[in-house]
mmCIF file of C-alpha atoms in Angstrom:
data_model
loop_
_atom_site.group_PDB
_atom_site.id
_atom_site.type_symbol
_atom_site.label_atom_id
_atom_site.label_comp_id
_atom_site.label_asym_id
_atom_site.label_seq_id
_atom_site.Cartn_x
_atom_site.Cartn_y
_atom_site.Cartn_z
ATOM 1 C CA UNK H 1 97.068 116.716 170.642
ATOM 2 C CA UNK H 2 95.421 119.476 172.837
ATOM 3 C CA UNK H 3 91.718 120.025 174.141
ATOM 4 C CA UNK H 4 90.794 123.588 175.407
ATOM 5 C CA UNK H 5 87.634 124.185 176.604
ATOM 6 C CA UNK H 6 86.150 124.982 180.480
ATOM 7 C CA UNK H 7 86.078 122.717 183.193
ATOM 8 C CA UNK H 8 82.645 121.356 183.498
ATOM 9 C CA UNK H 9 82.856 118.635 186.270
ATOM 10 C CA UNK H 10 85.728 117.039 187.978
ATOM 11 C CA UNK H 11 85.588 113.991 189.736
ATOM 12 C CA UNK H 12 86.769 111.970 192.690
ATOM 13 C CA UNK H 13 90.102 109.666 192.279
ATOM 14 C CA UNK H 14 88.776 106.481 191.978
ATOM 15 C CA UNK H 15 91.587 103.510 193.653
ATOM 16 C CA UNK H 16 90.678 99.868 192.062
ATOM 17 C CA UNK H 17 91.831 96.771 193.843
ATOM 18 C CA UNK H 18 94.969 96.299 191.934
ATOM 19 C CA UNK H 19 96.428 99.516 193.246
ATOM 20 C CA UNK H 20 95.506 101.655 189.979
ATOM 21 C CA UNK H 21 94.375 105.000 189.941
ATOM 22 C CA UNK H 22 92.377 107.375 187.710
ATOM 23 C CA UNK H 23 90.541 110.612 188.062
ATOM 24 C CA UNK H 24 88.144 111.953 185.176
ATOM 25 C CA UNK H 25 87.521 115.410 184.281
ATOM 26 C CA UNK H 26 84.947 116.655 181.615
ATOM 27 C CA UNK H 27 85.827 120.166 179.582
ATOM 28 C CA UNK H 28 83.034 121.087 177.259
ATOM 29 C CA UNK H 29 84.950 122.713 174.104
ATOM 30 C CA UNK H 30 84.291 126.204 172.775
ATOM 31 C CA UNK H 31 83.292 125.751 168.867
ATOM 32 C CA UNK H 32 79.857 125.907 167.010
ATOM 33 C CA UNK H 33 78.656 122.991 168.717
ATOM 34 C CA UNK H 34 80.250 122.763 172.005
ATOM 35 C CA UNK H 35 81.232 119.294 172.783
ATOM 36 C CA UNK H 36 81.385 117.773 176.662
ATOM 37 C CA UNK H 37 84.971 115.808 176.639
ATOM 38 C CA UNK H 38 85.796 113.004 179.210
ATOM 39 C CA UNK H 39 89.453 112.987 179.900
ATOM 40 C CA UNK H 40 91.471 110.754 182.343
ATOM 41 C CA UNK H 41 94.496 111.207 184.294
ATOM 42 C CA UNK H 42 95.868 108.410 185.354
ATOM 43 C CA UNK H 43 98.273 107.173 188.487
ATOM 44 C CA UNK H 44 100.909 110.378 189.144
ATOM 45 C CA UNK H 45 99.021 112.289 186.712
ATOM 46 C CA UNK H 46 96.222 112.721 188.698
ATOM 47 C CA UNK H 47 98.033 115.702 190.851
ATOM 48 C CA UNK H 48 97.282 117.863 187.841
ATOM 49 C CA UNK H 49 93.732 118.353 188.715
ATOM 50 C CA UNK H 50 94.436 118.770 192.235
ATOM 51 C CA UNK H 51 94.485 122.949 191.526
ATOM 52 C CA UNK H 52 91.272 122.934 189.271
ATOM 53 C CA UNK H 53 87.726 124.488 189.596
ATOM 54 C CA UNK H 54 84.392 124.052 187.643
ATOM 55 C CA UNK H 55 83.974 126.713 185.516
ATOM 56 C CA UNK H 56 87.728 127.275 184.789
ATOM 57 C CA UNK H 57 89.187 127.732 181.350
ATOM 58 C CA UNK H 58 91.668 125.124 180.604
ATOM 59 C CA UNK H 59 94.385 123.773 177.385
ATOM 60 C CA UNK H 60 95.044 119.792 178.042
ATOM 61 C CA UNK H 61 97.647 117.558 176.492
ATOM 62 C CA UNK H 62 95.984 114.474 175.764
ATOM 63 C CA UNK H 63 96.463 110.756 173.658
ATOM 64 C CA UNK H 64 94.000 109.261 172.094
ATOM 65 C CA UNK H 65 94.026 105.235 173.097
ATOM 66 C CA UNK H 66 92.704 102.392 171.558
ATOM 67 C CA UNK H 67 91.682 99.132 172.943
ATOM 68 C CA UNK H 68 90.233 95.670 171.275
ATOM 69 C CA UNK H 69 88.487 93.136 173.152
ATOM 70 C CA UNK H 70 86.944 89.918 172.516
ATOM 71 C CA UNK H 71 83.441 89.044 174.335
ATOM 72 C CA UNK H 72 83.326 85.295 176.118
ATOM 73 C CA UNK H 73 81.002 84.871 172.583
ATOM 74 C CA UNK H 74 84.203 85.396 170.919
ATOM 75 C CA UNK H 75 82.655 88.707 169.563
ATOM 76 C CA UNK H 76 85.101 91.629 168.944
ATOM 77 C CA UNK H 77 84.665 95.389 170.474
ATOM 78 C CA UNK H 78 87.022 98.328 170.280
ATOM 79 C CA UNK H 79 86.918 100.971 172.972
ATOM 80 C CA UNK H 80 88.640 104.480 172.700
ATOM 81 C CA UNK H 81 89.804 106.684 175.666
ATOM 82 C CA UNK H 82 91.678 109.582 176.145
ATOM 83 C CA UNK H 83 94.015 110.673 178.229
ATOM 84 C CA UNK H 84 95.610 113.360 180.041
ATOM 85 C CA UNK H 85 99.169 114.465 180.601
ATOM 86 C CA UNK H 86 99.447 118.075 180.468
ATOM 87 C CA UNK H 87 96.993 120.728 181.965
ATOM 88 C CA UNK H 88 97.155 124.763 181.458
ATOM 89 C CA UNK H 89 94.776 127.283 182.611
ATOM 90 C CA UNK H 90 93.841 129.511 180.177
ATOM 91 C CA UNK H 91 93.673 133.405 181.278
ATOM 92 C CA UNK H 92 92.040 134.591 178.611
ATOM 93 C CA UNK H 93 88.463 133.327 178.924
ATOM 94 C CA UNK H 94 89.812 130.748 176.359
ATOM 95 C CA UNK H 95 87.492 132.298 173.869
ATOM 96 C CA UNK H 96 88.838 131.783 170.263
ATOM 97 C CA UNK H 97 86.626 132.329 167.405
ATOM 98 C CA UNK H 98 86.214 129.612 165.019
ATOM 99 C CA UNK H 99 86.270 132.486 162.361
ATOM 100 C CA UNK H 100 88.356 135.676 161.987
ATOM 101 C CA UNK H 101 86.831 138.243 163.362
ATOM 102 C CA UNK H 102 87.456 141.677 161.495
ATOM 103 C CA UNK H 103 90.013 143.782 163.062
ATOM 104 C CA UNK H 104 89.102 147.322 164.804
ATOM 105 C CA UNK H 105 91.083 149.801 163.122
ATOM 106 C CA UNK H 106 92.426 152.425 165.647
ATOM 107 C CA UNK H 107 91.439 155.497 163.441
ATOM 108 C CA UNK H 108 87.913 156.718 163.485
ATOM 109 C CA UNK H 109 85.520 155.394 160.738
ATOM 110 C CA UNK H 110 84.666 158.398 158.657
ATOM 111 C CA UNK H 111 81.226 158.632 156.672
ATOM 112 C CA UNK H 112 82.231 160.565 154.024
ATOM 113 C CA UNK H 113 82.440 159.148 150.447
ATOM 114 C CA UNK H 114 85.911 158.876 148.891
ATOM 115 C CA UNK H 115 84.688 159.326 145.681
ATOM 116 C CA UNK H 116 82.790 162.621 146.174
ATOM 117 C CA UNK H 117 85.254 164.614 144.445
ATOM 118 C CA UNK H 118 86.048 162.556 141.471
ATOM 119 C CA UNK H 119 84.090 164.427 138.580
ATOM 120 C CA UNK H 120 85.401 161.930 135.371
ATOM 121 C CA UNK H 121 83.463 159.171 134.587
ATOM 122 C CA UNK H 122 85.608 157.745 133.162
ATOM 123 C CA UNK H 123 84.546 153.872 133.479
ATOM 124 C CA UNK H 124 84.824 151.329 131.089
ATOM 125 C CA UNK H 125 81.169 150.037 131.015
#
């Protein structure tokens, strides 16, 4: 699956006491209803944020992960995350329209009525 959207806030690699690493990133999508995404990079993934900015345009690879866990009061909880593997700056300003947007014809737009001309009346109702 793929995310685009801008880069609205990166933050630090974080380095747990088992030796694992993760860094997060948030991208806020570019739809109706803009959406602010939390995606993680993990261990030797991490190196493809090192070349981001805030404010950048960006397409990411990403997974969608599931994980089920059972509370001491035996209690089950699911927890989703998603991460990174693939980032791609975007050049464009990343801006797609969620609709088509008419196309600009490269002729001039001319006022004049097509139909002027046509004298018969000649329609059905």
């Amino acid at each position: 699956m793929e995310l685009q959207g801008t880069v609205k806030k990166l933050f630090e690699t974080q380095t747990f006491a088992s030796g694992f690493q993760k860094r997060e990133l948030v991208i806020l999508t570019q739809e109706q209803y803009p959406q602010p995404i939390n995606i993680e990079f993990l261990s030797d993934k991490i190196s493809l944020l090192d070349n981001l900015k805030e404010g950048e345009n960006v397409k990411i690879g990403i997974n969608i992960r599931g994980r089920e866990w059972v509370s001491p009061q035996g209690e089950t909880k699911y927890f989703n995350s998603i991460t990174g593997w693939r980032v791609e700056k975007v050049f464009d300003n990343g801006s797609e329209p969620t609709q088509a947007m008419p196309q600009q014809s490269a002729s001039p737009v001319s006022n004049e009525n097509p139909f002027a001309g046509d004298d018969d009346d000649d329609l059905p109702f």
